[in-house]
């Protein structure tokens, strides 16, 4: 029978990997929606109402699916990781409780007003609800990342043995909650969300701009897609370089605080100085893929690059190898390749941003078909890079669930049987597969439906009530 | 300035914080069961409606609210985790399959209305309409089963007490759902909805009697506990509220009826809390005093909750007043 530890870990991985898509969409859309709402109220220009109403539909469906998949994660700490929850609950439960009360409540209640209430409330309250929803999604991230970052760099606690059980006690809340990792993680994640949404918006808009300008197909509301493309490009020009810049700082911090994870990211087995950074690593055999070892890889290595990265400027710095740790190594292949793919995508997005910015500058933004194709191909790339980043973070910290304190295998519910865990794992594979299909279906329908046409708009005196700013694709 | 060390010394203001958190947890669960309860009940009543306008009216009535209402369950989970971590871990892992069944039902209930509105062909809407009903009935049933199992300290997911409490909770959601729908979308719904509510409240009282009888047998000192003044008072109050509900529904005072159903919900949850106390996890004999987190996080959480929960109430006031009065079919969704 399947091992409950393996099944629980697979299930948590699966449910998190699926869930994170939806918060990325809602957190990333939040600043855009606040901006669109502000401009819509202030200028009464049709385009901003269209932008607000169209992207609110995508936001709403993402939020709903994010809610139902998010509750699953909260429950899984108790169902599958009861030993972890008992040990760490004192530090870990608090942020989750506060997240619910401070953030989730704010977003979920004002979401009702924001999505359904345009005709029922005045401009001021409507603007407040847009800000409240956006703020709520970001505050959610604050508390969830406080909880997660504490597991990566635990501080402000002591270990106490109670009734034969070792339990974490909170002694210094500031040190625990504002632990060293939190800032890096929050900035990197929130910027990733905005960048991912910018890429998504740009990709969708590029499709319609391409069909209209390059293929000459008549597209209804083409000016809406042109505006979307420009706004997305601006966001991408800001977020893409930032992401790589503080990603670099984040990487250095990982090298300092989680050396085992860093060694896995670089596939360094023996402690060495002058470790090169393989920016391009080409596997020449199956073994290179499943068991990468930096020394044996064929690729383009910057001499001393990894050492430079880890130490913040010293190419001769020593990097501790995986063999020097007492604990088993994390799955190196996953961490090593996920890290490379994420970084590669990060640089590609910078290139895309500058390419688009340059075409905009030369006045050929709507004519460069190759750029449009590159944007379309990259529309889900931001989400993919975010997933890869989380894979590096979470797989890379193994075997620890709390770095240096508790191993993941010790955190699983003691009474859980392999059969139970297998049933729910299979159930989730099925249900979440369906969920992804349905979410994609709805989002594609919303995109196909396009923005509301001018006759339906409040800002141009349209008659139709704004009811379906909700989640429906068709009115 | 309050420092971390003074916060670690003793309970804030000398308050009985473990008991307050025990009470707060049940208050949060009760709020969830009342607010999302009328969404669930609306989903159950949806099953009886043939007319498309009426069905749309039901979806519009709960559309702006259900997501916020469901967050009370998230807060319940988080608050239980934070205040009694070992209890949270033990309860959720003990009822492993039941918890995931609850999550499955909630996913179905949340997703189905979104899907229902996507396309207007018959097969599609029949499928998602049924899914909506199934999720709306299963979620309260399974939550009730969880509460019943929790109370009697069952070591399995399927028990007779769990089943009966599950049915009790489903009936209760129909009671509040009928009042809510009459209030928000009354003119689009058949008169039968009033009758469903009244019948459900009678059924609810019957189910409560069966539950209490089972508890009397199943719990140690069951009869003594159930004859305690607090439980007797709650049962008497429930009978009064049920009668008041029936009268209010018949007279068309739907807001009063909804309030009465809220009273019934909090009453039921209070019975569970009173019967359970001083234990909090009867299965392992864990007490409230023995399971609470240590003083520093407890004080911090208490400060947090004292600041945040009044704010949360404000959000709900804003939401419900923005959508006060009846809705139009298709207004939301």
mmCIF file of N, CA and C in Angstrom, chain A residues 11 61 63-65 67-68 71-72 74-80 82 85-86 89-90 92-94 96-98 100-102 104-106 108-110 112-113 116-117 120-121 125 169-171 173 413 416 420-421 424 428 435 438 441-442 445 467 471-474, chain B residues 4 63-64 66-68 70-75 77-79 81-82 85-86 88-89 92-93 96-97 99-100 103 106-107 110-111 114-115 117-120 124 128 293-294 296-297 300 305 308-309 312 315-316 318-319 322-327 330-333:
data_model
loop_
_atom_site.group_PDB
_atom_site.id
_atom_site.type_symbol
_atom_site.label_atom_id
_atom_site.label_comp_id
_atom_site.label_asym_id
_atom_site.label_seq_id
_atom_site.Cartn_x
_atom_site.Cartn_y
_atom_site.Cartn_z
ATOM 1 N N UNK A 11 -0.018 14.992 -2.103
ATOM 2 C CA UNK A 11 -1.302 15.679 -2.087
ATOM 3 C C UNK A 11 -1.132 17.152 -1.760
ATOM 4 N N UNK A 61 -13.878 35.049 -11.022
ATOM 5 C CA UNK A 61 -13.835 33.583 -11.123
ATOM 6 C C UNK A 61 -12.552 33.058 -10.466
ATOM 7 N N UNK A 63 -11.088 34.402 -7.950
ATOM 8 C CA UNK A 63 -11.270 34.517 -6.514
ATOM 9 C C UNK A 63 -12.105 33.365 -5.968
ATOM 10 N N UNK A 64 -13.184 33.042 -6.683
ATOM 11 C CA UNK A 64 -14.064 31.957 -6.222
ATOM 12 C C UNK A 64 -13.297 30.639 -6.177
ATOM 13 N N UNK A 65 -12.589 30.332 -7.246
ATOM 14 C CA UNK A 65 -11.847 29.065 -7.260
ATOM 15 C C UNK A 65 -10.723 29.114 -6.227
ATOM 16 N N UNK A 67 -10.889 30.646 -3.364
ATOM 17 C CA UNK A 67 -11.500 30.418 -2.050
ATOM 18 C C UNK A 67 -11.651 28.930 -1.781
ATOM 19 N N UNK A 68 -12.294 28.233 -2.710
ATOM 20 C CA UNK A 68 -12.607 26.826 -2.424
ATOM 21 C C UNK A 68 -11.343 25.961 -2.384
ATOM 22 N N UNK A 71 -9.341 26.822 1.199
ATOM 23 C CA UNK A 71 -9.803 26.179 2.433
ATOM 24 C C UNK A 71 -9.172 24.792 2.554
ATOM 25 N N UNK A 72 -9.011 24.132 1.413
ATOM 26 C CA UNK A 72 -8.401 22.796 1.415
ATOM 27 C C UNK A 72 -7.030 22.840 2.080
ATOM 28 N N UNK A 74 -5.801 24.990 4.239
ATOM 29 C CA UNK A 74 -5.885 25.235 5.675
ATOM 30 C C UNK A 74 -6.244 23.946 6.418
ATOM 31 N N UNK A 75 -7.168 23.181 5.848
ATOM 32 C CA UNK A 75 -7.591 21.942 6.505
ATOM 33 C C UNK A 75 -6.500 20.875 6.450
ATOM 34 N N UNK A 76 -5.702 20.882 5.395
ATOM 35 C CA UNK A 76 -4.708 19.812 5.229
ATOM 36 C C UNK A 76 -3.639 19.820 6.319
ATOM 37 N N UNK A 77 -3.368 21.007 6.900
ATOM 38 C CA UNK A 77 -2.397 20.996 8.006
ATOM 39 C C UNK A 77 -2.906 20.084 9.122
ATOM 40 N N UNK A 78 -4.218 20.126 9.362
ATOM 41 C CA UNK A 78 -4.781 19.285 10.409
ATOM 42 C C UNK A 78 -4.956 17.845 9.971
ATOM 43 N N UNK A 79 -5.480 17.646 8.767
ATOM 44 C CA UNK A 79 -5.789 16.276 8.351
ATOM 45 C C UNK A 79 -4.523 15.468 8.077
ATOM 46 N N UNK A 80 -3.590 16.045 7.337
ATOM 47 C CA UNK A 80 -2.426 15.273 6.892
ATOM 48 C C UNK A 80 -1.158 15.536 7.689
ATOM 49 N N UNK A 82 -0.874 16.496 11.101
ATOM 50 C CA UNK A 82 -1.317 16.741 12.477
ATOM 51 C C UNK A 82 -0.127 16.874 13.421
ATOM 52 N N UNK A 85 1.215 20.240 12.998
ATOM 53 C CA UNK A 85 0.291 21.242 13.536
ATOM 54 C C UNK A 85 0.352 21.289 15.052
ATOM 55 N N UNK A 86 0.487 20.118 15.670
ATOM 56 C CA UNK A 86 0.573 20.086 17.130
ATOM 57 C C UNK A 86 1.871 20.745 17.585
ATOM 58 N N UNK A 89 1.830 24.607 16.001
ATOM 59 C CA UNK A 89 0.574 25.360 15.958
ATOM 60 C C UNK A 89 0.649 26.711 16.642
ATOM 61 N N UNK A 90 1.423 26.746 17.733
ATOM 62 C CA UNK A 90 1.500 27.986 18.492
ATOM 63 C C UNK A 90 2.048 29.145 17.657
ATOM 64 N N UNK A 92 2.401 28.802 14.089
ATOM 65 C CA UNK A 92 1.923 28.709 12.723
ATOM 66 C C UNK A 92 0.427 28.997 12.629
ATOM 67 N N UNK A 93 -0.321 28.628 13.663
ATOM 68 C CA UNK A 93 -1.765 28.823 13.629
ATOM 69 C C UNK A 93 -2.158 30.288 13.680
ATOM 70 N N UNK A 94 -1.419 31.062 14.494
ATOM 71 C CA UNK A 94 -1.756 32.476 14.664
ATOM 72 C C UNK A 94 -1.840 33.237 13.351
ATOM 73 N N UNK A 96 -2.366 32.157 10.426
ATOM 74 C CA UNK A 96 -3.500 31.698 9.613
ATOM 75 C C UNK A 96 -4.810 32.283 10.137
ATOM 76 N N UNK A 97 -4.936 32.328 11.465
ATOM 77 C CA UNK A 97 -6.160 32.895 12.040
ATOM 78 C C UNK A 97 -6.273 34.376 11.693
ATOM 79 N N UNK A 98 -5.157 35.084 11.824
ATOM 80 C CA UNK A 98 -5.182 36.524 11.534
ATOM 81 C C UNK A 98 -5.432 36.752 10.044
ATOM 82 N N UNK A 100 -7.281 35.001 8.126
ATOM 83 C CA UNK A 100 -8.719 34.874 7.926
ATOM 84 C C UNK A 100 -9.459 36.130 8.344
ATOM 85 N N UNK A 101 -9.131 36.607 9.554
ATOM 86 C CA UNK A 101 -9.896 37.728 10.099
ATOM 87 C C UNK A 101 -9.539 39.058 9.430
ATOM 88 N N UNK A 102 -8.225 39.268 9.211
ATOM 89 C CA UNK A 102 -7.791 40.575 8.727
ATOM 90 C C UNK A 102 -7.926 40.704 7.213
ATOM 91 N N UNK A 104 -8.817 37.843 4.563
ATOM 92 C CA UNK A 104 -9.791 37.106 3.760
ATOM 93 C C UNK A 104 -11.188 37.708 3.927
ATOM 94 N N UNK A 105 -11.522 38.089 5.173
ATOM 95 C CA UNK A 105 -12.824 38.706 5.420
ATOM 96 C C UNK A 105 -12.972 39.995 4.619
ATOM 97 N N UNK A 106 -11.904 40.790 4.610
ATOM 98 C CA UNK A 106 -11.935 42.063 3.899
ATOM 99 C C UNK A 106 -12.205 41.847 2.413
ATOM 100 N N UNK A 108 -13.336 39.067 0.816
ATOM 101 C CA UNK A 108 -14.535 38.316 0.432
ATOM 102 C C UNK A 108 -15.807 39.143 0.577
ATOM 103 N N UNK A 109 -15.860 40.023 1.594
ATOM 104 C CA UNK A 109 -17.074 40.822 1.734
ATOM 105 C C UNK A 109 -17.120 41.939 0.681
ATOM 106 N N UNK A 110 -16.007 42.657 0.540
ATOM 107 C CA UNK A 110 -16.022 43.759 -0.428
ATOM 108 C C UNK A 110 -16.046 43.258 -1.865
ATOM 109 N N UNK A 112 -18.146 41.115 -2.924
ATOM 110 C CA UNK A 112 -19.562 41.148 -3.278
ATOM 111 C C UNK A 112 -19.956 42.516 -3.803
ATOM 112 N N UNK A 113 -19.532 43.573 -3.077
ATOM 113 C CA UNK A 113 -19.852 44.936 -3.506
ATOM 114 C C UNK A 113 -19.155 45.248 -4.823
ATOM 115 N N UNK A 116 -20.699 42.869 -7.799
ATOM 116 C CA UNK A 116 -22.124 42.946 -8.100
ATOM 117 C C UNK A 116 -22.756 44.306 -7.801
ATOM 118 N N UNK A 117 -22.000 45.206 -7.193
ATOM 119 C CA UNK A 117 -22.668 46.354 -6.595
ATOM 120 C C UNK A 117 -22.531 47.687 -7.302
ATOM 121 N N UNK A 120 -25.507 49.682 -7.185
ATOM 122 C CA UNK A 120 -26.163 49.789 -5.878
ATOM 123 C C UNK A 120 -25.465 50.751 -4.934
ATOM 124 N N UNK A 121 -24.195 51.029 -5.193
ATOM 125 C CA UNK A 121 -23.479 51.925 -4.273
ATOM 126 C C UNK A 121 -22.926 53.124 -5.040
ATOM 127 N N UNK A 125 -17.998 54.610 -2.224
ATOM 128 C CA UNK A 125 -18.008 53.271 -1.620
ATOM 129 C C UNK A 125 -17.507 52.246 -2.642
ATOM 130 N N UNK A 169 7.440 26.816 21.259
ATOM 131 C CA UNK A 169 6.800 27.901 21.999
ATOM 132 C C UNK A 169 7.260 29.245 21.454
ATOM 133 N N UNK A 170 6.303 30.152 21.313
ATOM 134 C CA UNK A 170 6.619 31.499 20.855
ATOM 135 C C UNK A 170 7.246 32.285 22.007
ATOM 136 N N UNK A 171 8.432 32.861 21.786
ATOM 137 C CA UNK A 171 8.999 33.711 22.831
ATOM 138 C C UNK A 171 9.189 35.151 22.367
ATOM 139 N N UNK A 173 7.652 37.417 19.403
ATOM 140 C CA UNK A 173 6.780 37.499 18.227
ATOM 141 C C UNK A 173 7.373 38.307 17.076
ATOM 142 N N UNK A 413 0.374 13.138 10.020
ATOM 143 C CA UNK A 413 -0.551 12.641 11.038
ATOM 144 C C UNK A 413 -0.223 11.196 11.396
ATOM 145 N N UNK A 416 -2.822 8.392 10.312
ATOM 146 C CA UNK A 416 -3.260 8.349 8.915
ATOM 147 C C UNK A 416 -2.837 7.030 8.259
ATOM 148 N N UNK A 420 -6.434 5.685 3.343
ATOM 149 C CA UNK A 420 -7.113 6.991 3.412
ATOM 150 C C UNK A 420 -6.394 8.021 2.556
ATOM 151 N N UNK A 421 -5.073 8.069 2.739
ATOM 152 C CA UNK A 421 -4.301 9.071 2.004
ATOM 153 C C UNK A 421 -4.386 8.825 0.501
ATOM 154 N N UNK A 424 -7.842 10.099 -0.895
ATOM 155 C CA UNK A 424 -7.980 11.542 -1.084
ATOM 156 C C UNK A 424 -7.025 12.055 -2.157
ATOM 157 N N UNK A 428 -8.314 14.128 -5.258
ATOM 158 C CA UNK A 428 -7.837 15.464 -5.625
ATOM 159 C C UNK A 428 -7.315 15.499 -7.053
ATOM 160 N N UNK A 435 -11.275 20.864 -12.106
ATOM 161 C CA UNK A 435 -11.323 22.276 -11.729
ATOM 162 C C UNK A 435 -10.511 23.136 -12.700
ATOM 163 N N UNK A 438 -12.345 23.415 -15.989
ATOM 164 C CA UNK A 438 -13.483 24.329 -15.912
ATOM 165 C C UNK A 438 -13.032 25.787 -15.816
ATOM 166 N N UNK A 441 -11.931 26.863 -19.117
ATOM 167 C CA UNK A 441 -13.098 27.023 -19.972
ATOM 168 C C UNK A 441 -13.773 28.380 -19.722
ATOM 169 N N UNK A 442 -13.955 28.708 -18.448
ATOM 170 C CA UNK A 442 -14.639 29.965 -18.120
ATOM 171 C C UNK A 442 -13.796 31.171 -18.555
ATOM 172 N N UNK A 445 -13.952 31.621 -22.203
ATOM 173 C CA UNK A 445 -15.254 32.185 -22.595
ATOM 174 C C UNK A 445 -15.313 33.689 -22.330
ATOM 175 N N UNK A 467 -25.496 44.572 -14.433
ATOM 176 C CA UNK A 467 -25.555 43.338 -13.673
ATOM 177 C C UNK A 467 -24.425 42.367 -13.999
ATOM 178 N N UNK A 471 -19.793 37.151 -13.115
ATOM 179 C CA UNK A 471 -18.908 36.100 -13.554
ATOM 180 C C UNK A 471 -19.373 35.510 -14.872
ATOM 181 N N UNK A 472 -20.505 35.975 -15.349
ATOM 182 C CA UNK A 472 -21.000 35.337 -16.551
ATOM 183 C C UNK A 472 -20.266 35.849 -17.768
ATOM 184 N N UNK A 473 -20.140 35.024 -18.735
ATOM 185 C CA UNK A 473 -19.453 35.432 -19.945
ATOM 186 C C UNK A 473 -20.404 36.108 -20.907
ATOM 187 N N UNK A 474 -21.672 35.804 -20.781
ATOM 188 C CA UNK A 474 -22.610 36.363 -21.748
ATOM 189 C C UNK A 474 -23.743 37.059 -21.014
ATOM 190 N N UNK B 4 6.704 42.147 25.074
ATOM 191 C CA UNK B 4 6.473 40.720 24.926
ATOM 192 C C UNK B 4 6.567 40.017 26.274
ATOM 193 N N UNK B 63 -25.707 35.371 -4.437
ATOM 194 C CA UNK B 63 -24.507 35.718 -5.199
ATOM 195 C C UNK B 63 -23.497 36.608 -4.484
ATOM 196 N N UNK B 64 -23.919 37.783 -3.990
ATOM 197 C CA UNK B 64 -22.919 38.674 -3.411
ATOM 198 C C UNK B 64 -22.434 38.218 -2.034
ATOM 199 N N UNK B 66 -22.308 34.687 -0.534
ATOM 200 C CA UNK B 66 -21.878 33.365 -0.046
ATOM 201 C C UNK B 66 -20.386 33.283 0.202
ATOM 202 N N UNK B 67 -19.589 33.955 -0.638
ATOM 203 C CA UNK B 67 -18.134 33.835 -0.479
ATOM 204 C C UNK B 67 -17.717 34.401 0.882
ATOM 205 N N UNK B 68 -18.233 35.578 1.207
ATOM 206 C CA UNK B 68 -17.946 36.167 2.514
ATOM 207 C C UNK B 68 -18.444 35.287 3.645
ATOM 208 N N UNK B 70 -18.785 32.099 3.688
ATOM 209 C CA UNK B 70 -17.981 30.886 3.826
ATOM 210 C C UNK B 70 -16.662 31.174 4.544
ATOM 211 N N UNK B 71 -16.207 32.420 4.484
ATOM 212 C CA UNK B 71 -14.937 32.749 5.138
ATOM 213 C C UNK B 71 -15.024 32.531 6.652
ATOM 214 N N UNK B 72 -16.241 32.566 7.205
ATOM 215 C CA UNK B 72 -16.370 32.264 8.640
ATOM 216 C C UNK B 72 -15.872 30.858 8.944
ATOM 217 N N UNK B 73 -16.004 29.958 8.000
ATOM 218 C CA UNK B 73 -15.466 28.604 8.222
ATOM 219 C C UNK B 73 -13.939 28.627 8.205
ATOM 220 N N UNK B 74 -13.384 29.434 7.301
ATOM 221 C CA UNK B 74 -11.927 29.581 7.253
ATOM 222 C C UNK B 74 -11.420 30.151 8.575
ATOM 223 N N UNK B 75 -12.152 31.168 9.068
ATOM 224 C CA UNK B 75 -11.740 31.784 10.328
ATOM 225 C C UNK B 75 -11.888 30.789 11.481
ATOM 226 N N UNK B 77 -11.526 27.535 11.269
ATOM 227 C CA UNK B 77 -10.377 26.629 11.184
ATOM 228 C C UNK B 77 -9.107 27.293 11.692
ATOM 229 N N UNK B 78 -8.872 28.526 11.263
ATOM 230 C CA UNK B 78 -7.665 29.242 11.670
ATOM 231 C C UNK B 78 -7.652 29.511 13.170
ATOM 232 N N UNK B 79 -8.810 29.904 13.711
ATOM 233 C CA UNK B 79 -8.871 30.229 15.136
ATOM 234 C C UNK B 79 -8.691 28.974 15.986
ATOM 235 N N UNK B 81 -7.012 26.302 15.074
ATOM 236 C CA UNK B 81 -5.589 25.978 14.899
ATOM 237 C C UNK B 81 -4.744 26.838 15.834
ATOM 238 N N UNK B 82 -5.054 28.122 15.883
ATOM 239 C CA UNK B 82 -4.220 29.047 16.647
ATOM 240 C C UNK B 82 -4.421 28.901 18.148
ATOM 241 N N UNK B 85 -4.113 24.161 19.093
ATOM 242 C CA UNK B 85 -3.502 23.470 17.953
ATOM 243 C C UNK B 85 -3.607 21.946 18.016
ATOM 244 N N UNK B 86 -3.426 21.381 19.200
ATOM 245 C CA UNK B 86 -3.461 19.926 19.290
ATOM 246 C C UNK B 86 -4.865 19.395 19.011
ATOM 247 N N UNK B 88 -7.143 20.916 17.075
ATOM 248 C CA UNK B 88 -7.310 21.055 15.616
ATOM 249 C C UNK B 88 -6.666 19.860 14.907
ATOM 250 N N UNK B 89 -5.434 19.550 15.295
ATOM 251 C CA UNK B 89 -4.710 18.462 14.624
ATOM 252 C C UNK B 89 -5.403 17.131 14.854
ATOM 253 N N UNK B 92 -9.094 17.039 13.051
ATOM 254 C CA UNK B 92 -9.094 17.022 11.592
ATOM 255 C C UNK B 92 -8.476 15.737 11.059
ATOM 256 N N UNK B 93 -7.437 15.209 11.750
ATOM 257 C CA UNK B 93 -6.842 13.982 11.233
ATOM 258 C C UNK B 93 -7.695 12.763 11.608
ATOM 259 N N UNK B 96 -10.548 12.212 9.018
ATOM 260 C CA UNK B 96 -9.831 12.506 7.775
ATOM 261 C C UNK B 96 -10.751 12.528 6.552
ATOM 262 N N UNK B 97 -11.419 11.415 6.294
ATOM 263 C CA UNK B 97 -12.228 11.347 5.068
ATOM 264 C C UNK B 97 -13.430 12.291 5.147
ATOM 265 N N UNK B 99 -13.521 15.206 6.617
ATOM 266 C CA UNK B 99 -13.092 16.574 6.320
ATOM 267 C C UNK B 99 -12.984 16.797 4.816
ATOM 268 N N UNK B 100 -12.444 15.803 4.125
ATOM 269 C CA UNK B 100 -12.300 15.985 2.673
ATOM 270 C C UNK B 100 -13.648 15.910 1.964
ATOM 271 N N UNK B 103 -14.919 19.352 2.264
ATOM 272 C CA UNK B 103 -14.246 20.228 1.295
ATOM 273 C C UNK B 103 -14.783 19.999 -0.113
ATOM 274 N N UNK B 106 -18.104 21.636 -0.446
ATOM 275 C CA UNK B 106 -17.972 23.093 -0.536
ATOM 276 C C UNK B 106 -17.463 23.530 -1.912
ATOM 277 N N UNK B 107 -16.556 22.738 -2.479
ATOM 278 C CA UNK B 107 -16.068 23.054 -3.827
ATOM 279 C C UNK B 107 -17.226 23.002 -4.821
ATOM 280 N N UNK B 110 -19.583 25.939 -4.347
ATOM 281 C CA UNK B 110 -19.044 27.218 -4.783
ATOM 282 C C UNK B 110 -18.932 27.331 -6.300
ATOM 283 N N UNK B 111 -18.585 26.215 -6.914
ATOM 284 C CA UNK B 111 -18.304 26.230 -8.340
ATOM 285 C C UNK B 111 -19.587 26.166 -9.176
ATOM 286 N N UNK B 114 -21.404 29.324 -10.545
ATOM 287 C CA UNK B 114 -20.592 29.988 -11.573
ATOM 288 C C UNK B 114 -20.759 29.271 -12.910
ATOM 289 N N UNK B 115 -20.721 27.939 -12.835
ATOM 290 C CA UNK B 115 -20.837 27.146 -14.052
ATOM 291 C C UNK B 115 -22.246 27.239 -14.629
ATOM 292 N N UNK B 117 -24.281 29.545 -14.688
ATOM 293 C CA UNK B 117 -24.538 30.785 -15.412
ATOM 294 C C UNK B 117 -23.731 30.899 -16.702
ATOM 295 N N UNK B 118 -22.815 29.984 -16.919
ATOM 296 C CA UNK B 118 -21.969 30.103 -18.103
ATOM 297 C C UNK B 118 -22.727 29.846 -19.394
ATOM 298 N N UNK B 119 -23.562 28.826 -19.363
ATOM 299 C CA UNK B 119 -24.271 28.460 -20.587
ATOM 300 C C UNK B 119 -25.734 28.257 -20.280
ATOM 301 N N UNK B 120 -26.562 28.478 -21.261
ATOM 302 C CA UNK B 120 -27.980 28.398 -20.970
ATOM 303 C C UNK B 120 -28.664 27.224 -21.644
ATOM 304 N N UNK B 124 -26.610 21.276 -19.702
ATOM 305 C CA UNK B 124 -25.585 21.936 -18.882
ATOM 306 C C UNK B 124 -26.192 22.445 -17.578
ATOM 307 N N UNK B 128 -25.372 21.300 -13.648
ATOM 308 C CA UNK B 128 -24.806 22.192 -12.627
ATOM 309 C C UNK B 128 -25.828 22.580 -11.577
ATOM 310 N N UNK B 293 -3.212 27.266 23.895
ATOM 311 C CA UNK B 293 -1.809 27.606 23.630
ATOM 312 C C UNK B 293 -1.236 28.387 24.807
ATOM 313 N N UNK B 294 0.069 28.590 24.794
ATOM 314 C CA UNK B 294 0.684 29.251 25.936
ATOM 315 C C UNK B 294 0.322 30.739 25.962
ATOM 316 N N UNK B 296 1.671 33.830 25.898
ATOM 317 C CA UNK B 296 2.048 34.916 24.987
ATOM 318 C C UNK B 296 1.237 34.901 23.685
ATOM 319 N N UNK B 297 1.216 33.782 22.948
ATOM 320 C CA UNK B 297 0.397 33.805 21.727
ATOM 321 C C UNK B 297 -1.086 33.985 22.019
ATOM 322 N N UNK B 300 -1.658 37.652 22.449
ATOM 323 C CA UNK B 300 -1.541 38.336 21.155
ATOM 324 C C UNK B 300 -2.786 38.118 20.311
ATOM 325 N N UNK B 305 -7.931 39.551 17.817
ATOM 326 C CA UNK B 305 -9.360 39.291 17.597
ATOM 327 C C UNK B 305 -10.207 40.460 18.081
ATOM 328 N N UNK B 308 -9.864 42.983 15.309
ATOM 329 C CA UNK B 308 -10.281 42.605 13.958
ATOM 330 C C UNK B 308 -11.753 42.206 13.858
ATOM 331 N N UNK B 309 -12.262 41.490 14.864
ATOM 332 C CA UNK B 309 -13.630 41.002 14.701
ATOM 333 C C UNK B 309 -14.666 42.121 14.596
ATOM 334 N N UNK B 312 -14.556 43.147 11.091
ATOM 335 C CA UNK B 312 -15.212 42.166 10.222
ATOM 336 C C UNK B 312 -16.723 42.383 10.235
ATOM 337 N N UNK B 315 -17.569 45.124 7.967
ATOM 338 C CA UNK B 315 -17.571 44.742 6.536
ATOM 339 C C UNK B 315 -18.905 44.102 6.169
ATOM 340 N N UNK B 316 -19.383 43.226 7.068
ATOM 341 C CA UNK B 316 -20.636 42.535 6.751
ATOM 342 C C UNK B 316 -21.816 43.509 6.741
ATOM 343 N N UNK B 318 -21.622 46.632 5.843
ATOM 344 C CA UNK B 318 -21.515 47.338 4.557
ATOM 345 C C UNK B 318 -22.068 46.464 3.431
ATOM 346 N N UNK B 319 -21.650 45.191 3.417
ATOM 347 C CA UNK B 319 -22.069 44.291 2.340
ATOM 348 C C UNK B 319 -23.585 44.108 2.335
ATOM 349 N N UNK B 322 -25.427 47.270 1.369
ATOM 350 C CA UNK B 322 -25.332 47.597 -0.063
ATOM 351 C C UNK B 322 -26.353 46.786 -0.857
ATOM 352 N N UNK B 323 -26.631 45.583 -0.410
ATOM 353 C CA UNK B 323 -27.566 44.721 -1.139
ATOM 354 C C UNK B 323 -28.859 44.535 -0.357
ATOM 355 N N UNK B 324 -29.261 45.550 0.412
ATOM 356 C CA UNK B 324 -30.513 45.388 1.167
ATOM 357 C C UNK B 324 -31.682 45.424 0.190
ATOM 358 N N UNK B 325 -32.781 44.873 0.662
ATOM 359 C CA UNK B 325 -33.962 44.847 -0.186
ATOM 360 C C UNK B 325 -33.887 43.705 -1.179
ATOM 361 N N UNK B 326 -34.993 43.506 -1.900
ATOM 362 C CA UNK B 326 -35.063 42.369 -2.826
ATOM 363 C C UNK B 326 -34.082 42.514 -3.991
ATOM 364 N N UNK B 327 -33.718 41.384 -4.552
ATOM 365 C CA UNK B 327 -32.850 41.398 -5.730
ATOM 366 C C UNK B 327 -33.682 41.087 -6.970
ATOM 367 N N UNK B 330 -30.992 37.597 -12.007
ATOM 368 C CA UNK B 330 -29.940 37.976 -12.946
ATOM 369 C C UNK B 330 -29.190 39.226 -12.550
ATOM 370 N N UNK B 331 -29.548 39.811 -11.407
ATOM 371 C CA UNK B 331 -28.843 41.028 -10.995
ATOM 372 C C UNK B 331 -27.399 40.702 -10.641
ATOM 373 N N UNK B 332 -27.261 39.735 -9.780
ATOM 374 C CA UNK B 332 -25.920 39.238 -9.499
ATOM 375 C C UNK B 332 -25.830 37.920 -10.241
ATOM 376 N N UNK B 333 -24.771 37.653 -10.878
ATOM 377 C CA UNK B 333 -24.556 36.547 -11.823
ATOM 378 C C UNK B 333 -25.086 36.906 -13.179
#
